[in-house]
mmCIF file of N, CA and C in Angstrom:
data_model
loop_
_atom_site.group_PDB
_atom_site.id
_atom_site.type_symbol
_atom_site.label_atom_id
_atom_site.label_comp_id
_atom_site.label_asym_id
_atom_site.label_seq_id
_atom_site.Cartn_x
_atom_site.Cartn_y
_atom_site.Cartn_z
ATOM 1 N N MET A 19 133.266 135.679 -154.006
ATOM 2 C CA MET A 19 134.174 134.385 -154.590
ATOM 3 C C MET A 19 133.275 133.206 -154.796
ATOM 4 N N THR A 20 132.247 133.490 -153.966
ATOM 5 C CA THR A 20 131.420 132.142 -154.040
ATOM 6 C C THR A 20 130.628 132.019 -155.452
ATOM 7 N N VAL A 21 130.218 133.519 -155.664
ATOM 8 C CA VAL A 21 129.285 133.599 -156.903
ATOM 9 C C VAL A 21 130.087 133.246 -158.092
ATOM 10 N N ALA A 22 131.262 133.877 -158.392
ATOM 11 C CA ALA A 22 132.433 133.858 -159.363
ATOM 12 C C ALA A 22 132.611 132.254 -159.544
ATOM 13 N N LEU A 23 132.877 131.335 -158.167
ATOM 14 C CA LEU A 23 133.317 130.041 -158.518
ATOM 15 C C LEU A 23 132.278 129.372 -159.105
ATOM 16 N N GLY A 24 130.715 129.947 -158.818
ATOM 17 C CA GLY A 24 129.720 128.848 -158.908
ATOM 18 C C GLY A 24 129.414 128.960 -160.376
ATOM 19 N N SER A 25 129.804 130.630 -160.875
ATOM 20 C CA SER A 25 129.126 130.626 -162.097
ATOM 21 C C SER A 25 130.332 130.317 -163.214
ATOM 22 N N ALA A 26 131.349 130.182 -163.091
ATOM 23 C CA ALA A 26 132.470 129.549 -163.966
ATOM 24 C C ALA A 26 133.200 128.429 -163.214
ATOM 25 N N GLY A 27 132.659 127.958 -162.272
ATOM 26 C CA GLY A 27 133.478 126.799 -161.848
ATOM 27 C C GLY A 27 133.833 125.560 -162.914
ATOM 28 N N GLY A 28 132.455 125.245 -163.705
ATOM 29 C CA GLY A 28 132.702 124.160 -164.501
ATOM 30 C C GLY A 28 133.784 124.450 -165.436
ATOM 31 N N ALA A 29 133.887 125.207 -165.759
ATOM 32 C CA ALA A 29 135.079 125.316 -167.269
ATOM 33 C C ALA A 29 136.441 125.506 -166.426
ATOM 34 N N LEU A 30 136.247 126.120 -165.269
ATOM 35 C CA LEU A 30 137.872 126.110 -164.642
ATOM 36 C C LEU A 30 137.974 125.157 -164.382
ATOM 37 N N VAL A 31 137.636 123.990 -163.727
ATOM 38 C CA VAL A 31 137.835 122.745 -163.725
ATOM 39 C C VAL A 31 138.143 121.927 -165.090
ATOM 40 N N TYR A 32 137.491 122.376 -165.934
ATOM 41 C CA TYR A 32 137.875 121.516 -167.428
ATOM 42 C C TYR A 32 139.144 122.265 -168.051
ATOM 43 N N ILE A 33 139.283 123.842 -167.639
ATOM 44 C CA ILE A 33 140.585 124.192 -168.058
ATOM 45 C C ILE A 33 141.695 123.336 -167.415
ATOM 46 N N THR A 34 141.752 123.558 -166.306
ATOM 47 C CA THR A 34 142.794 123.263 -165.070
ATOM 48 C C THR A 34 143.219 121.495 -165.640
ATOM 49 N N THR A 35 142.111 120.561 -165.815
ATOM 50 C CA THR A 35 141.822 119.262 -166.344
ATOM 51 C C THR A 35 143.064 119.166 -167.404
ATOM 52 N N THR A 36 142.576 119.901 -168.215
ATOM 53 C CA THR A 36 143.307 119.769 -169.804
ATOM 54 C C THR A 36 144.770 120.526 -169.777
ATOM 55 N N THR A 37 144.602 121.326 -168.716
ATOM 56 C CA THR A 37 146.243 121.830 -168.640
ATOM 57 C C THR A 37 147.171 121.188 -167.830
ATOM 58 N N VAL A 38 146.728 120.423 -166.998
ATOM 59 C CA VAL A 38 147.458 119.434 -166.046
ATOM 60 C C VAL A 38 147.947 118.127 -166.914
ATOM 61 N N ILE A 39 146.936 118.098 -167.675
ATOM 62 C CA ILE A 39 147.433 116.576 -168.741
ATOM 63 C C ILE A 39 148.123 116.936 -169.452
ATOM 64 N N GLY A 40 148.221 118.148 -170.112
ATOM 65 C CA GLY A 40 149.352 118.600 -171.152
ATOM 66 C C GLY A 40 150.535 118.782 -170.327
ATOM 67 N N PHE A 41 150.739 119.281 -169.204
ATOM 68 C CA PHE A 41 152.069 119.370 -168.572
ATOM 69 C C PHE A 41 152.295 118.056 -167.876
ATOM 70 N N LEU A 42 151.492 117.181 -167.728
ATOM 71 C CA LEU A 42 151.892 115.521 -167.324
ATOM 72 C C LEU A 42 152.594 114.820 -168.353
ATOM 73 N N SER A 43 152.157 115.411 -169.653
ATOM 74 C CA SER A 43 152.515 114.846 -170.410
ATOM 75 C C SER A 43 153.969 114.841 -170.831
ATOM 76 N N ASN A 44 154.862 115.597 -170.310
ATOM 77 C CA ASN A 44 156.531 116.065 -170.042
ATOM 78 C C ASN A 44 156.864 114.512 -169.368
ATOM 79 N N LEU A 45 155.959 114.150 -168.598
ATOM 80 C CA LEU A 45 156.478 113.146 -167.809
ATOM 81 C C LEU A 45 157.267 111.690 -168.792
ATOM 82 N N THR A 46 156.769 111.879 -170.188
ATOM 83 C CA THR A 46 157.532 110.714 -171.091
ATOM 84 C C THR A 46 158.599 111.326 -171.789
ATOM 85 N N SER A 47 158.939 112.572 -171.242
ATOM 86 C CA SER A 47 160.496 113.320 -171.924
ATOM 87 C C SER A 47 161.630 112.290 -171.416
ATOM 88 N N ALA A 48 162.614 112.384 -172.148
ATOM 89 C CA ALA A 48 163.513 111.349 -171.909
ATOM 90 C C ALA A 48 164.764 112.411 -171.115
ATOM 91 N N LEU A 49 164.217 113.995 -171.119
ATOM 92 C CA LEU A 49 164.982 114.853 -170.410
ATOM 93 C C LEU A 49 164.357 115.163 -169.014
ATOM 94 N N GLY A 50 165.124 114.397 -167.768
ATOM 95 C CA GLY A 50 164.685 114.830 -166.509
ATOM 96 C C GLY A 50 164.159 116.104 -166.092
ATOM 97 N N VAL A 51 164.892 117.403 -166.435
ATOM 98 C CA VAL A 51 164.199 118.543 -166.313
ATOM 99 C C VAL A 51 162.965 119.061 -167.031
ATOM 100 N N PHE A 52 162.678 118.390 -168.118
ATOM 101 C CA PHE A 52 161.112 118.804 -168.577
ATOM 102 C C PHE A 52 160.024 117.667 -167.370
ATOM 103 N N SER A 53 160.646 116.790 -167.143
ATOM 104 C CA SER A 53 159.485 115.599 -166.382
ATOM 105 C C SER A 53 159.359 116.142 -164.932
ATOM 106 N N GLU A 54 160.381 116.998 -164.516
ATOM 107 C CA GLU A 54 160.047 117.592 -163.075
ATOM 108 C C GLU A 54 159.414 118.857 -163.483
ATOM 109 N N LEU A 55 159.592 119.520 -164.582
ATOM 110 C CA LEU A 55 158.753 120.765 -164.900
ATOM 111 C C LEU A 55 157.292 120.374 -164.812
ATOM 112 N N GLY A 56 156.930 119.301 -165.605
ATOM 113 C CA GLY A 56 155.493 119.074 -165.571
ATOM 114 C C GLY A 56 155.167 118.738 -164.470
ATOM 115 N N VAL A 57 156.057 117.954 -163.650
ATOM 116 C CA VAL A 57 155.227 117.650 -162.166
ATOM 117 C C VAL A 57 154.780 118.856 -161.058
ATOM 118 N N VAL A 58 155.976 119.825 -161.355
ATOM 119 C CA VAL A 58 155.990 120.878 -160.800
ATOM 120 C C VAL A 58 154.829 121.848 -160.976
ATOM 121 N N SER A 59 154.769 122.120 -162.458
ATOM 122 C CA SER A 59 153.652 122.584 -162.693
ATOM 123 C C SER A 59 151.942 122.376 -162.648
ATOM 124 N N ALA A 60 152.381 121.102 -162.826
ATOM 125 C CA ALA A 60 150.685 120.378 -162.629
ATOM 126 C C ALA A 60 150.421 120.650 -161.249
ATOM 127 N N ILE A 61 151.236 120.560 -160.283
ATOM 128 C CA ILE A 61 150.929 120.711 -158.958
ATOM 129 C C ILE A 61 150.408 121.814 -158.591
ATOM 130 N N GLY A 62 151.105 122.987 -159.434
ATOM 131 C CA GLY A 62 150.809 124.736 -158.958
ATOM 132 C C GLY A 62 149.468 124.836 -159.656
ATOM 133 N N ILE A 63 149.299 124.173 -160.959
ATOM 134 C CA ILE A 63 147.911 124.500 -161.437
ATOM 135 C C ILE A 63 146.899 123.983 -160.527
ATOM 136 N N VAL A 64 146.860 122.828 -160.091
ATOM 137 C CA VAL A 64 146.088 122.191 -159.491
ATOM 138 C C VAL A 64 145.832 123.033 -157.951
ATOM 139 N N ALA A 65 146.932 123.555 -157.552
ATOM 140 C CA ALA A 65 146.556 124.428 -156.297
ATOM 141 C C ALA A 65 146.226 125.627 -156.554
ATOM 142 N N THR A 66 146.211 126.586 -157.660
ATOM 143 C CA THR A 66 145.742 127.724 -158.435
ATOM 144 C C THR A 66 144.310 127.200 -158.259
ATOM 145 N N LEU A 67 143.787 126.013 -158.503
ATOM 146 C CA LEU A 67 142.482 126.168 -159.013
ATOM 147 C C LEU A 67 141.741 125.703 -157.498
ATOM 148 N N LEU A 68 142.313 125.130 -156.568
ATOM 149 C CA LEU A 68 141.637 124.361 -155.141
ATOM 150 C C LEU A 68 141.555 125.754 -153.884
ATOM 151 N N VAL A 69 142.995 126.406 -154.181
ATOM 152 C CA VAL A 69 142.855 127.512 -153.144
ATOM 153 C C VAL A 69 141.599 128.514 -152.927
ATOM 154 N N PRO A 70 141.187 129.159 -154.078
ATOM 155 C CA PRO A 70 140.313 129.847 -153.956
ATOM 156 C C PRO A 70 139.074 129.051 -153.572
ATOM 157 N N ALA A 71 138.815 127.856 -153.784
ATOM 158 C CA ALA A 71 137.672 127.133 -153.387
ATOM 159 C C ALA A 71 137.906 126.561 -151.962
ATOM 160 N N LEU A 72 139.046 126.654 -151.124
ATOM 161 C CA LEU A 72 139.091 126.157 -149.942
ATOM 162 C C LEU A 72 139.037 127.300 -149.202
ATOM 163 N N LYS A 73 139.613 128.375 -149.700
ATOM 164 C CA LYS A 73 138.911 129.996 -148.775
ATOM 165 C C LYS A 73 137.943 129.968 -148.772
ATOM 166 N N VAL A 74 136.704 129.489 -149.437
ATOM 167 C CA VAL A 74 135.463 130.087 -149.791
ATOM 168 C C VAL A 74 135.000 128.986 -148.476
ATOM 169 N N GLU A 75 135.385 127.753 -148.513
ATOM 170 C CA GLU A 75 134.610 126.677 -147.579
ATOM 171 C C GLU A 75 135.384 127.034 -146.183
ATOM 172 N N LEU A 76 136.361 127.512 -146.056
ATOM 173 C CA LEU A 76 136.905 128.028 -144.525
ATOM 174 C C LEU A 76 136.205 129.279 -143.882
ATOM 175 N N GLU A 77 135.996 130.213 -144.987
ATOM 176 C CA GLU A 77 135.144 131.420 -144.507
ATOM 177 C C GLU A 77 133.707 131.006 -144.062
ATOM 178 N N GLY A 78 133.258 129.806 -144.788
ATOM 179 C CA GLY A 78 131.882 129.442 -144.401
ATOM 180 C C GLY A 78 132.008 128.813 -143.053
ATOM 181 N N VAL A 79 132.948 127.852 -142.701
ATOM 182 C CA VAL A 79 133.031 127.206 -141.571
ATOM 183 C C VAL A 79 133.217 128.210 -140.529
ATOM 184 N N ILE A 80 134.256 129.254 -140.771
ATOM 185 C CA ILE A 80 134.376 130.443 -139.794
ATOM 186 C C ILE A 80 133.046 131.315 -139.295
ATOM 187 N N GLU A 81 132.399 131.587 -140.523
ATOM 188 C CA GLU A 81 131.111 132.300 -140.330
ATOM 189 C C GLU A 81 130.187 131.731 -139.202
ATOM 190 N N ARG A 82 130.168 130.232 -139.640
ATOM 191 C CA ARG A 82 128.922 129.426 -139.044
ATOM 192 C C ARG A 82 129.510 129.223 -137.766
ATOM 193 N N ARG A 83 130.785 129.302 -136.986
ATOM 194 C CA ARG A 83 131.368 129.299 -135.843
ATOM 195 C C ARG A 83 130.926 130.666 -134.889
ATOM 196 N N GLU A 84 130.585 131.572 -135.761
ATOM 197 C CA GLU A 84 130.476 133.145 -135.284
ATOM 198 C C GLU A 84 131.768 133.441 -134.641
ATOM 199 N N ILE A 85 133.063 133.053 -135.248
ATOM 200 C CA ILE A 85 134.145 133.618 -135.074
ATOM 201 C C ILE A 85 134.504 135.095 -135.763
ATOM 202 N N ASP A 86 134.880 136.054 -134.307
ATOM 203 C CA ASP A 86 135.164 137.511 -134.850
ATOM 204 C C ASP A 86 136.604 137.485 -135.485
ATOM 205 N N ARG A 87 136.401 138.029 -137.097
ATOM 206 C CA ARG A 87 137.460 137.900 -137.621
ATOM 207 C C ARG A 87 137.936 139.332 -138.151
ATOM 208 N N LEU A 88 137.366 140.511 -137.575
ATOM 209 C CA LEU A 88 137.491 141.453 -137.994
ATOM 210 C C LEU A 88 138.962 142.379 -137.227
ATOM 211 N N LYS A 89 139.850 142.410 -138.241
ATOM 212 C CA LYS A 89 141.198 142.977 -137.806
ATOM 213 C C LYS A 89 141.384 144.053 -138.587
ATOM 214 N N PRO A 90 142.279 144.925 -137.486
ATOM 215 C CA PRO A 90 143.022 146.557 -138.373
ATOM 216 C C PRO A 90 143.608 145.801 -139.409
ATOM 217 N N ALA A 91 143.932 146.819 -140.744
ATOM 218 C CA ALA A 91 144.808 146.501 -142.024
ATOM 219 C C ALA A 91 146.081 146.281 -141.290
ATOM 220 N N VAL A 92 147.389 145.997 -142.420
ATOM 221 C CA VAL A 92 148.513 145.754 -141.364
ATOM 222 C C VAL A 92 148.997 147.117 -141.558
ATOM 223 N N GLY A 93 149.589 147.500 -140.365
ATOM 224 C CA GLY A 93 150.150 148.892 -140.315
ATOM 225 C C GLY A 93 149.418 150.147 -139.701
ATOM 226 N N THR A 94 148.282 149.686 -139.305
ATOM 227 C CA THR A 94 147.136 150.617 -138.980
ATOM 228 C C THR A 94 147.217 150.548 -137.646
ATOM 229 N N GLY A 95 147.221 149.605 -136.955
ATOM 230 C CA GLY A 95 146.969 149.122 -135.472
ATOM 231 C C GLY A 95 148.079 149.553 -134.970
ATOM 232 N N GLY A 96 149.404 150.611 -135.179
ATOM 233 C CA GLY A 96 150.383 150.285 -134.352
ATOM 234 C C GLY A 96 151.445 149.235 -134.298
ATOM 235 N N GLY A 97 152.269 149.165 -133.676
ATOM 236 C CA GLY A 97 153.219 148.281 -133.383
ATOM 237 C C GLY A 97 154.603 148.186 -134.560
ATOM 238 N N PRO A 98 155.325 147.411 -134.352
ATOM 239 C CA PRO A 98 156.393 147.610 -135.275
ATOM 240 C C PRO A 98 156.400 147.590 -136.596
ATOM 241 N N VAL A 99 155.499 147.131 -137.223
ATOM 242 C CA VAL A 99 155.080 147.571 -139.059
ATOM 243 C C VAL A 99 154.653 148.733 -139.102
ATOM 244 N N SER A 100 153.627 149.339 -138.001
ATOM 245 C CA SER A 100 153.238 150.602 -138.444
ATOM 246 C C SER A 100 154.750 151.542 -138.241
ATOM 247 N N ARG A 101 155.415 151.675 -137.075
ATOM 248 C CA ARG A 101 156.723 152.374 -137.230
ATOM 249 C C ARG A 101 157.209 152.114 -138.376
ATOM 250 N N VAL A 102 157.761 150.872 -138.868
ATOM 251 C CA VAL A 102 158.657 150.851 -140.165
ATOM 252 C C VAL A 102 157.716 151.662 -141.394
ATOM 253 N N LEU A 103 156.771 151.589 -141.390
ATOM 254 C CA LEU A 103 155.640 152.262 -142.659
ATOM 255 C C LEU A 103 155.909 153.600 -142.430
ATOM 256 N N ASP A 104 155.655 154.225 -141.264
ATOM 257 C CA ASP A 104 155.814 155.581 -140.838
ATOM 258 C C ASP A 104 157.364 156.015 -141.068
ATOM 259 N N THR A 105 158.417 155.273 -140.936
ATOM 260 C CA THR A 105 159.537 155.676 -141.408
ATOM 261 C C THR A 105 159.801 156.176 -142.725
ATOM 262 N N GLY A 106 159.411 155.075 -143.347
ATOM 263 C CA GLY A 106 159.677 155.196 -144.813
ATOM 264 C C GLY A 106 158.574 156.082 -145.361
ATOM 265 N N ALA A 107 157.724 156.474 -145.069
ATOM 266 C CA ALA A 107 156.694 157.567 -145.329
ATOM 267 C C ALA A 107 157.148 159.120 -144.849
ATOM 268 N N THR A 108 158.310 159.112 -143.826
ATOM 269 C CA THR A 108 158.644 160.105 -143.589
ATOM 270 C C THR A 108 159.854 160.539 -144.237
ATOM 271 N N LEU A 109 160.776 159.629 -144.570
ATOM 272 C CA LEU A 109 161.709 159.660 -145.335
ATOM 273 C C LEU A 109 161.236 160.147 -146.761
ATOM 274 N N ALA A 110 160.808 159.627 -147.294
ATOM 275 C CA ALA A 110 159.934 159.956 -148.701
ATOM 276 C C ALA A 110 159.797 160.965 -148.827
ATOM 277 N N THR A 111 159.030 161.765 -147.886
ATOM 278 C CA THR A 111 158.599 163.226 -147.759
ATOM 279 C C THR A 111 159.850 163.977 -147.162
ATOM 280 N N LYS A 112 160.854 163.739 -146.719
ATOM 281 C CA LYS A 112 161.631 164.587 -146.281
ATOM 282 C C LYS A 112 162.706 164.599 -147.012
ATOM 283 N N ALA A 113 163.254 163.817 -147.518
ATOM 284 C CA ALA A 113 164.306 163.524 -148.329
ATOM 285 C C ALA A 113 163.769 162.533 -149.673
ATOM 286 N N PRO A 114 163.289 163.042 -150.417
ATOM 287 C CA PRO A 114 162.888 162.156 -151.796
ATOM 288 C C PRO A 114 164.000 161.579 -152.537
ATOM 289 N N TYR A 115 164.939 162.445 -152.786
ATOM 290 C CA TYR A 115 166.025 162.436 -153.725
ATOM 291 C C TYR A 115 166.687 161.222 -153.062
ATOM 292 N N VAL A 116 167.064 161.366 -151.722
ATOM 293 C CA VAL A 116 167.788 160.180 -151.117
ATOM 294 C C VAL A 116 167.325 159.063 -151.097
ATOM 295 N N VAL A 117 165.964 158.528 -150.658
ATOM 296 C CA VAL A 117 165.024 157.509 -151.223
ATOM 297 C C VAL A 117 165.487 156.867 -152.501
ATOM 298 N N ILE A 118 165.277 158.140 -153.932
ATOM 299 C CA ILE A 118 165.310 157.433 -155.145
ATOM 300 C C ILE A 118 166.700 156.954 -155.319
ATOM 301 N N ALA A 119 167.800 158.062 -154.563
ATOM 302 C CA ALA A 119 169.214 157.343 -154.827
ATOM 303 C C ALA A 119 169.573 155.883 -154.247
ATOM 304 N N VAL A 120 169.165 155.868 -152.992
ATOM 305 C CA VAL A 120 168.995 154.446 -152.433
ATOM 306 C C VAL A 120 168.465 153.569 -153.326
ATOM 307 N N ALA A 121 167.412 153.942 -153.697
ATOM 308 C CA ALA A 121 166.555 152.808 -154.472
ATOM 309 C C ALA A 121 167.402 152.316 -155.763
ATOM 310 N N LEU A 122 167.822 153.691 -156.446
ATOM 311 C CA LEU A 122 168.720 153.205 -157.572
ATOM 312 C C LEU A 122 169.923 152.450 -157.080
ATOM 313 N N LEU A 123 170.486 152.615 -156.133
ATOM 314 C CA LEU A 123 172.024 151.827 -155.827
ATOM 315 C C LEU A 123 171.724 150.520 -155.594
ATOM 316 N N VAL A 124 170.596 150.025 -154.914
ATOM 317 C CA VAL A 124 170.379 148.947 -154.675
ATOM 318 C C VAL A 124 169.783 148.016 -156.158
ATOM 319 N N SER A 125 168.740 149.013 -157.030
ATOM 320 C CA SER A 125 168.717 148.229 -157.881
ATOM 321 C C SER A 125 170.037 147.787 -159.280
ATOM 322 N N ALA A 126 171.113 148.857 -159.095
ATOM 323 C CA ALA A 126 172.051 148.741 -159.963
ATOM 324 C C ALA A 126 172.906 147.471 -158.970
ATOM 325 N N THR A 127 173.090 147.529 -157.995
ATOM 326 C CA THR A 127 173.793 146.217 -157.509
ATOM 327 C C THR A 127 173.037 145.160 -157.750
ATOM 328 N N GLY A 128 171.725 145.132 -157.583
ATOM 329 C CA GLY A 128 171.405 143.648 -158.310
ATOM 330 C C GLY A 128 171.212 143.619 -159.429
ATOM 331 N N ALA A 129 171.172 144.571 -160.453
ATOM 332 C CA ALA A 129 171.880 144.174 -162.038
ATOM 333 C C ALA A 129 173.164 144.015 -161.825
ATOM 334 N N TYR A 130 174.040 144.405 -161.397
ATOM 335 C CA TYR A 130 175.283 144.077 -161.520
ATOM 336 C C TYR A 130 175.595 142.476 -160.971
ATOM 337 N N GLY A 131 175.249 141.918 -159.720
ATOM 338 C CA GLY A 131 174.933 140.634 -159.570
ATOM 339 C C GLY A 131 174.378 139.480 -160.558
ATOM 340 N N ALA A 132 173.391 140.300 -160.879
ATOM 341 C CA ALA A 132 172.749 139.276 -161.985
ATOM 342 C C ALA A 132 173.573 139.171 -163.371
ATOM 343 N N THR A 133 174.547 139.937 -164.030
ATOM 344 C CA THR A 133 175.473 139.670 -164.606
ATOM 345 C C THR A 133 176.531 138.558 -164.541
ATOM 346 N N GLY A 134 176.506 138.241 -163.304
ATOM 347 C CA GLY A 134 177.577 137.012 -163.002
ATOM 348 C C GLY A 134 176.506 135.673 -163.088
ATOM 349 N N ILE A 135 175.569 135.746 -163.475
ATOM 350 C CA ILE A 135 174.680 134.587 -163.611
ATOM 351 C C ILE A 135 175.263 133.541 -164.907
ATOM 352 N N ASP A 136 175.408 132.510 -164.972
ATOM 353 C CA ASP A 136 175.623 131.928 -166.112
ATOM 354 C C ASP A 136 174.229 131.576 -167.028
ATOM 355 N N ALA A 137 173.971 132.449 -167.940
ATOM 356 C CA ALA A 137 172.774 132.009 -168.787
ATOM 357 C C ALA A 137 172.909 131.437 -170.150
ATOM 358 N N SER A 138 174.175 130.553 -170.111
ATOM 359 C CA SER A 138 174.229 130.339 -171.437
ATOM 360 C C SER A 138 173.819 128.557 -171.323
ATOM 361 N N PHE A 139 173.445 127.977 -172.552
ATOM 362 C CA PHE A 139 173.021 126.831 -173.151
ATOM 363 C C PHE A 139 173.533 126.682 -174.239
ATOM 364 N N GLY A 140 173.510 125.183 -174.653
ATOM 365 C CA GLY A 140 174.070 124.595 -175.867
ATOM 366 C C GLY A 140 173.222 123.601 -176.308
ATOM 367 N N GLN A 141 173.305 123.259 -177.440
ATOM 368 C CA GLN A 141 172.348 122.411 -178.043
ATOM 369 C C GLN A 141 172.483 120.980 -176.979
ATOM 370 N N SER A 142 173.559 120.832 -176.418
ATOM 371 C CA SER A 142 173.366 119.235 -175.786
ATOM 372 C C SER A 142 172.532 119.331 -174.606
ATOM 373 N N ASP A 143 172.320 120.726 -174.107
ATOM 374 C CA ASP A 143 171.564 120.482 -172.861
ATOM 375 C C ASP A 143 170.212 120.116 -173.149
ATOM 376 N N PHE A 144 169.681 120.024 -174.330
ATOM 377 C CA PHE A 144 168.482 119.463 -174.623
ATOM 378 C C PHE A 144 168.599 118.223 -175.349
ATOM 379 N N LEU A 145 169.426 117.262 -174.994
ATOM 380 C CA LEU A 145 169.794 115.961 -175.533
ATOM 381 C C LEU A 145 169.615 115.250 -174.420
ATOM 382 N N ALA A 146 168.912 114.256 -174.452
ATOM 383 C CA ALA A 146 168.815 113.206 -173.449
ATOM 384 C C ALA A 146 170.298 112.419 -172.953
ATOM 385 N N GLU A 147 170.602 112.358 -171.470
ATOM 386 C CA GLU A 147 171.520 111.641 -171.220
ATOM 387 C C GLU A 147 171.993 110.474 -171.742
ATOM 388 N N ASP A 148 170.914 109.482 -171.620
ATOM 389 C CA ASP A 148 171.154 108.032 -172.211
ATOM 390 C C ASP A 148 170.020 107.947 -173.040
ATOM 391 N N PRO A 149 170.233 108.487 -174.512
ATOM 392 C CA PRO A 149 169.216 108.345 -175.318
ATOM 393 C C PRO A 149 169.064 106.469 -175.773
ATOM 394 N N ASP A 150 167.639 106.546 -176.362
ATOM 395 C CA ASP A 150 167.574 105.160 -176.789
ATOM 396 C C ASP A 150 168.181 104.829 -178.066
ATOM 397 N N ASP A 151 168.585 103.486 -178.843
ATOM 398 C CA ASP A 151 169.032 103.584 -179.966
ATOM 399 C C ASP A 151 167.758 103.470 -180.898
#
């Protein structure tokens, strides 16, 4: 990650900066939803740039302090997560059609629930509540 950030870091900063400026231009919109979208998007885009850099720095600090971070992968060291994963694997091996049927039932229930969501909008939804003269 250090090599990747070092070689493409400058370009990523420029891309992030111009994208954030573009989204923040929505602050001039008379529609509150677009202003909020611009701010939230800008924060997310900046975080997307900073998280890998912070991870590299944090790894460096941990390495300098010689902290042992070797841990087994999730589900391989025993415990409740391992038991749940083992149960799922056993069910899928012994009764694959039941697992598929349950997955389809859960998916169908979610799809049916999604049909109740009002996704309609009208032209007036894009007009400012208090337009300028």
